[in-house]
mmCIF file of C-alpha atoms and ligand atoms in Angstrom:
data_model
loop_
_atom_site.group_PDB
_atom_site.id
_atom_site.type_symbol
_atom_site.label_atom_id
_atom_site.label_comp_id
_atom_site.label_asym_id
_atom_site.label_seq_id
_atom_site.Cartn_x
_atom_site.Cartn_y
_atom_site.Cartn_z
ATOM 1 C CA UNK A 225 122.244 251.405 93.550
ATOM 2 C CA UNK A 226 123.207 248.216 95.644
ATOM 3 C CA UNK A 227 124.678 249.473 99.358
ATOM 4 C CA UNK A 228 125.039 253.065 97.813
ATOM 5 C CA UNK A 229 123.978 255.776 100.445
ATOM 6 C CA UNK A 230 122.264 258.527 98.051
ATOM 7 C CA UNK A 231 122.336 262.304 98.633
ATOM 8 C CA UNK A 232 118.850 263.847 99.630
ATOM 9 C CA UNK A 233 116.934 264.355 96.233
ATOM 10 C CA UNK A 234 114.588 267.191 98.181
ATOM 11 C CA UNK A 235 115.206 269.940 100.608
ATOM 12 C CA UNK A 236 112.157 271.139 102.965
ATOM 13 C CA UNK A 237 113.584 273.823 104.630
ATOM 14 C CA UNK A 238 111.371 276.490 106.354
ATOM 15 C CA UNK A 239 108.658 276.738 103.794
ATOM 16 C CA UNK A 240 110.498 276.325 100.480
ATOM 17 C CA UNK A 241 110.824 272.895 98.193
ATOM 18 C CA UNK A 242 113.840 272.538 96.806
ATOM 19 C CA UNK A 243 115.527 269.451 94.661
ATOM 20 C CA UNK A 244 114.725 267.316 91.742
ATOM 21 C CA UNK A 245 110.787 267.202 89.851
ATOM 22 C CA UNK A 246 109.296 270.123 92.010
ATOM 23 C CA UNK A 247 106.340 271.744 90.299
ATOM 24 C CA UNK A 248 104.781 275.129 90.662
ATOM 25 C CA UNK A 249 101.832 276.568 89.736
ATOM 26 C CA UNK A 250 100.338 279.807 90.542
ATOM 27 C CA UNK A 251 96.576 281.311 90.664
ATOM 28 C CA UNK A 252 95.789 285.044 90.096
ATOM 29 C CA UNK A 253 92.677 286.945 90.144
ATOM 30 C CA UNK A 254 91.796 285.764 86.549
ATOM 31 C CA UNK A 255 91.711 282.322 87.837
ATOM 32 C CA UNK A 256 89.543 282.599 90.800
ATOM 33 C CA UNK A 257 86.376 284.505 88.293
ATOM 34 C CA UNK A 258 83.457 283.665 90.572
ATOM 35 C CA UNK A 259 84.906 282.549 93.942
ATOM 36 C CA UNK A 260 84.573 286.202 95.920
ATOM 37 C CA UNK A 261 81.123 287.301 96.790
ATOM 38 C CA UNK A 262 82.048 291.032 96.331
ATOM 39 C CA UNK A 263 81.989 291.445 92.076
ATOM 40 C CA UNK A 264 82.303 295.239 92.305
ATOM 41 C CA UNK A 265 85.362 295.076 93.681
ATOM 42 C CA UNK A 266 86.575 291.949 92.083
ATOM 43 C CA UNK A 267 85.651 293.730 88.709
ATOM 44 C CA UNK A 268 87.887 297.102 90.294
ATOM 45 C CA UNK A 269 91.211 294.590 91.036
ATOM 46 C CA UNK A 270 94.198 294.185 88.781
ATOM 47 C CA UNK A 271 93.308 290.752 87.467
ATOM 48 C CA UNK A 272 97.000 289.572 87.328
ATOM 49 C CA UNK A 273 97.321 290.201 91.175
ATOM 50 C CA UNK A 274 98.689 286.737 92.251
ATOM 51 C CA UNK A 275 96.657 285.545 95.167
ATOM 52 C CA UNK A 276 98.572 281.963 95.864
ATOM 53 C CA UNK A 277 101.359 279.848 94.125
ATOM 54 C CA UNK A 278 102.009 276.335 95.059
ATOM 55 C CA UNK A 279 105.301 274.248 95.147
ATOM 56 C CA UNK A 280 104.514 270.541 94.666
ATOM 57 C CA UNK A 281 106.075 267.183 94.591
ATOM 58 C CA UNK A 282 104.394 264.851 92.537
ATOM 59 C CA UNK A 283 106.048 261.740 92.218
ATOM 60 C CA UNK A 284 103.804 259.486 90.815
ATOM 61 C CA UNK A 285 101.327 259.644 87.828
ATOM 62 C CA UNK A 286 97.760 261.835 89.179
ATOM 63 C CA UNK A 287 95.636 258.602 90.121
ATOM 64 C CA UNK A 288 97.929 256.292 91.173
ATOM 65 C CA UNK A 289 96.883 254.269 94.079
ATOM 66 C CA UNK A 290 98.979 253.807 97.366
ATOM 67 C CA UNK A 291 101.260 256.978 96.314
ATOM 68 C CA UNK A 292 101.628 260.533 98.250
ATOM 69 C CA UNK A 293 102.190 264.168 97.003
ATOM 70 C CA UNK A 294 103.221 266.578 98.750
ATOM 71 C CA UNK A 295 102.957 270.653 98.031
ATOM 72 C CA UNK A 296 103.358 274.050 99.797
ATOM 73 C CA UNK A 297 101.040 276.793 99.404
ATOM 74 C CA UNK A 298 101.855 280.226 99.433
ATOM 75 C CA UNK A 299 99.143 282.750 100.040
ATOM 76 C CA UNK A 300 99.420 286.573 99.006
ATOM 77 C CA UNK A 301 98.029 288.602 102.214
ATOM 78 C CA UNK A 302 94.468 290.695 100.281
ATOM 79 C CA UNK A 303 90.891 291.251 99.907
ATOM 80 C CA UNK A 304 88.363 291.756 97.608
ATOM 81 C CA UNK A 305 85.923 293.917 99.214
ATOM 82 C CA UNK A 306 86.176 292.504 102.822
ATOM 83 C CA UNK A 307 86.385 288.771 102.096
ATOM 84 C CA UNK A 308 90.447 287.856 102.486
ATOM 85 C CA UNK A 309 92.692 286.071 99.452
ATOM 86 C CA UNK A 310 91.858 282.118 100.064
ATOM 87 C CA UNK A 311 92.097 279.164 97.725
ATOM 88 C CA UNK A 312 89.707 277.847 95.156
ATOM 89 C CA UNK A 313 89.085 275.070 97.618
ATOM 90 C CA UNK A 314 87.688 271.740 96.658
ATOM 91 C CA UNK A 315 86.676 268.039 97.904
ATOM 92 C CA UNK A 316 88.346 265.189 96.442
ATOM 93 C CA UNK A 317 87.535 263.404 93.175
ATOM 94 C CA UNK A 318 87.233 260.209 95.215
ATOM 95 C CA UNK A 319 85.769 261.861 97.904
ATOM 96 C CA UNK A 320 86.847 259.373 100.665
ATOM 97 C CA UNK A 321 90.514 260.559 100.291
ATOM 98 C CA UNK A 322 92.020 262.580 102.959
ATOM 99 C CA UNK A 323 94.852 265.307 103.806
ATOM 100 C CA UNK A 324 96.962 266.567 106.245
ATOM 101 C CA UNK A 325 97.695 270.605 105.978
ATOM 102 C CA UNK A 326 99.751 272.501 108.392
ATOM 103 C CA UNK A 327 100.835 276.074 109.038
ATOM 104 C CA UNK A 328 103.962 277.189 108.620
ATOM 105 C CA UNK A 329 103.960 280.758 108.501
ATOM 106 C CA UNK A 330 101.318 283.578 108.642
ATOM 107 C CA UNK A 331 98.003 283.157 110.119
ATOM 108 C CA UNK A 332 94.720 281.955 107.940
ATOM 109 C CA UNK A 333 91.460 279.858 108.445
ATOM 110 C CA UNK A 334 91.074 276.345 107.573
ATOM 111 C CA UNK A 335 87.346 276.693 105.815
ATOM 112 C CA UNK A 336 85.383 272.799 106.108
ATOM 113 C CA UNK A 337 82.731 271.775 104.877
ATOM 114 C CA UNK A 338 80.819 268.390 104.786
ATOM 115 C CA UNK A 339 78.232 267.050 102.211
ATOM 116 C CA UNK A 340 75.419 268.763 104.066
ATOM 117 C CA UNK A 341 77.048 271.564 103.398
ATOM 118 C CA UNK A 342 77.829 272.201 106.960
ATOM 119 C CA UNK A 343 80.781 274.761 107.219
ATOM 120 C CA UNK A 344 82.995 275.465 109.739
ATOM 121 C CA UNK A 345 86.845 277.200 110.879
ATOM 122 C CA UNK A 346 90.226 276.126 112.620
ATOM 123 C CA UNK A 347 92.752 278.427 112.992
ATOM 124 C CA UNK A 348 95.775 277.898 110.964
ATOM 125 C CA UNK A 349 99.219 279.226 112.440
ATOM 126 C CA UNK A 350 103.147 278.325 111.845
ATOM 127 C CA UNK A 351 103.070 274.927 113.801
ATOM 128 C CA UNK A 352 98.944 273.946 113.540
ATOM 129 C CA UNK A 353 98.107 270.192 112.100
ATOM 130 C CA UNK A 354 95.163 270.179 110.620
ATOM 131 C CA UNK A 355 93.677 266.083 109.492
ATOM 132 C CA UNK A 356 91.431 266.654 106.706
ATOM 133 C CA UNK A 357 88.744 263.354 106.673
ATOM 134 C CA UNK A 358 87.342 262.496 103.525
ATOM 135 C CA UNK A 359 84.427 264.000 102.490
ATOM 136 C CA UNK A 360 85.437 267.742 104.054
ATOM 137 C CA UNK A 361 85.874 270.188 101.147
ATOM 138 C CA UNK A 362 88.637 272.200 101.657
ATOM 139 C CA UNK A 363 89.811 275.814 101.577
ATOM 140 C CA UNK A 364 92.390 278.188 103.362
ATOM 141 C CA UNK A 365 92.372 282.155 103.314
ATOM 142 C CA UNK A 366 94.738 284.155 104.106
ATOM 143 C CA UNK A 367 93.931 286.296 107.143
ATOM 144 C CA UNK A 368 97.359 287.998 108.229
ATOM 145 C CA UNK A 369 98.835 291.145 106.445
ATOM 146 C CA UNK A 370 101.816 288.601 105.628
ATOM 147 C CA UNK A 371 102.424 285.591 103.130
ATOM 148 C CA UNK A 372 100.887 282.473 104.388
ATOM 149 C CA UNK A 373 102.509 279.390 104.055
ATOM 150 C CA UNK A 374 101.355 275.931 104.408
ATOM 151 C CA UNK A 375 102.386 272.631 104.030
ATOM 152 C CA UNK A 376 100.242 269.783 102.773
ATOM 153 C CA UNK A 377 99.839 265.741 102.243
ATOM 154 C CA UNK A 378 97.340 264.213 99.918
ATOM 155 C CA UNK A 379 96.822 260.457 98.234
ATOM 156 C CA UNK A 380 98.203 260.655 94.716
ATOM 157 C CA UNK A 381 94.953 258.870 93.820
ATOM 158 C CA UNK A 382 92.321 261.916 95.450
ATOM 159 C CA UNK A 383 92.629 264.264 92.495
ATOM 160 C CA UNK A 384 90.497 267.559 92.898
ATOM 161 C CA UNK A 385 86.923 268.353 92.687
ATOM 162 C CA UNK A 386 86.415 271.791 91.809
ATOM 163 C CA UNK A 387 83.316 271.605 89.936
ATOM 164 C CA UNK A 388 80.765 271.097 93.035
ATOM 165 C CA UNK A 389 82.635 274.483 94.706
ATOM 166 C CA UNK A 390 82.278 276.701 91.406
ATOM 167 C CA UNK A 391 78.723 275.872 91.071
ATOM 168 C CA UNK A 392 77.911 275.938 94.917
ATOM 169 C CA UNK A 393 80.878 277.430 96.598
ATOM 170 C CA UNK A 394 81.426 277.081 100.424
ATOM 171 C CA UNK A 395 77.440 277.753 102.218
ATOM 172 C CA UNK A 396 79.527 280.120 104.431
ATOM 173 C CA UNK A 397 81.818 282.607 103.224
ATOM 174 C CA UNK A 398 85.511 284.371 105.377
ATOM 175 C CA UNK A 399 84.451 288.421 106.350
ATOM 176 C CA UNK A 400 86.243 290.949 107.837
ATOM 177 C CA UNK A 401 84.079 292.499 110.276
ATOM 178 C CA UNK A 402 84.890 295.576 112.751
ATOM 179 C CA UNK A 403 88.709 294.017 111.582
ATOM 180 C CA UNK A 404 87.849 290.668 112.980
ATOM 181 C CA UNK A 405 87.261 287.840 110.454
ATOM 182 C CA UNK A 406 83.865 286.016 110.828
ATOM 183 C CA UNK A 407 82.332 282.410 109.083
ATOM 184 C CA UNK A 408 79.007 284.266 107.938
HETATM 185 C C1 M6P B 241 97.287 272.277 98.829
HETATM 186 C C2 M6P B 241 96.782 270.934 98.323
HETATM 187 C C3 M6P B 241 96.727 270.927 96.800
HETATM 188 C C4 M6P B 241 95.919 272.134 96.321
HETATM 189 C C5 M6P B 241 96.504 273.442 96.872
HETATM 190 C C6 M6P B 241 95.697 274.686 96.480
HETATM 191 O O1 M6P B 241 98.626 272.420 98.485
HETATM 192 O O2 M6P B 241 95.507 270.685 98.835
HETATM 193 O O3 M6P B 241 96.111 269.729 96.363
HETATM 194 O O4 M6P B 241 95.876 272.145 94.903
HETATM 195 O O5 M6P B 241 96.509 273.357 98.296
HETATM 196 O O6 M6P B 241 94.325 274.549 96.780
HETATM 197 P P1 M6P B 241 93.212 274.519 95.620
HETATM 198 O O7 M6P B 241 93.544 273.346 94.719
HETATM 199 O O8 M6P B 241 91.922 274.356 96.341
HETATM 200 O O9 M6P B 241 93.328 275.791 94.864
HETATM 201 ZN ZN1 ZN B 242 92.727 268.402 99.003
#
């Protein structure tokens, strides 16, 4: 290793991940039971329809402290009923641990919410930065008729909390109205 210059391990080129120890996961329909408001329609949908995948870089154990991962989201453009494809969404397990997400292509909504359970919106488009403070539960839909992709930062040592959102989801929910999406 001494006085070697290495070759780049990981490519971040327009929205893809490429290189060494990338890992992907993906959610469909039968992953998100529970998350949409609208269960007529959820119960009508295909439930292998892929709503998001996401390219990470992990590379440290979940937990450690001090380390970063890094991943890129990839939203399918849908709805269910009128409420658009978004992510589970979730605060962190240690709850004082924040993020950065940024948009890269598409348009969505970055969905907050505090403790209080007070909820709110910023737009998300190819070039947004979005700081994400601890305590904010998270969650990004998908409001374009494209793929959107974002990019995101996290403390290897947050790990998710998805257990407070399945029982209580977000106290607002992501509507098309008259075509216009609306925090109801
Ligand atoms: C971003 C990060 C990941 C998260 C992913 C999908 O890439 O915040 O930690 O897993 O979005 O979001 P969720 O886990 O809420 O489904
Ligand atoms: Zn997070």
């Amino acid at each position: 290793m001494k006085n070697k210059i290495l070759l780049p391990k990981l490519f971040f080129t327009k929205d893809v991940l490429t290189g060494q120890n990338i890992t992907k996961s993906s959610r469909k329909l039968k992953d998100l039971k529970g998350i949409f408001k609208d269960q007529e329609a959820f119960d009508t949908m295909d439930k292998e329809t892929l709503v998001y995948d996401v390219s990470s870089h992990l590379p440290v154990k979940e937990d450690t402290p001090g380390g970063l991962y890094f991943g890129v989201t990839y939203i399918h453009p849908g709805k269910i009923g009128n409420e658009y494809f978004m992510t589970k969404g979730h605060f962190h397990a240690q709850i004082d641990r924040a993020e950065y997400y940024w948009g890269i292509q598409g348009e969505g909504i970055l969905i907050l919410m505090d403790e209080d359970r007070n909820v709110w919106g910023e737009k998300m488009l190819p070039g947004s930065l979005h700081y994400i403070p601890g305590r904010i539960a998270h969650r990004v839909a998908n409001v374009s008729n494209q793929i959107l992709s974002f990019g995101a930062c996290w403390p290897s040592d947050a790990g998710h909390n998805y257990k407070e959102i399945a029982e209580n989801g977000f106290a607002k929910r992501l509507l098309e109205i008259n075509g216009i999406p609306n925090l109801i």
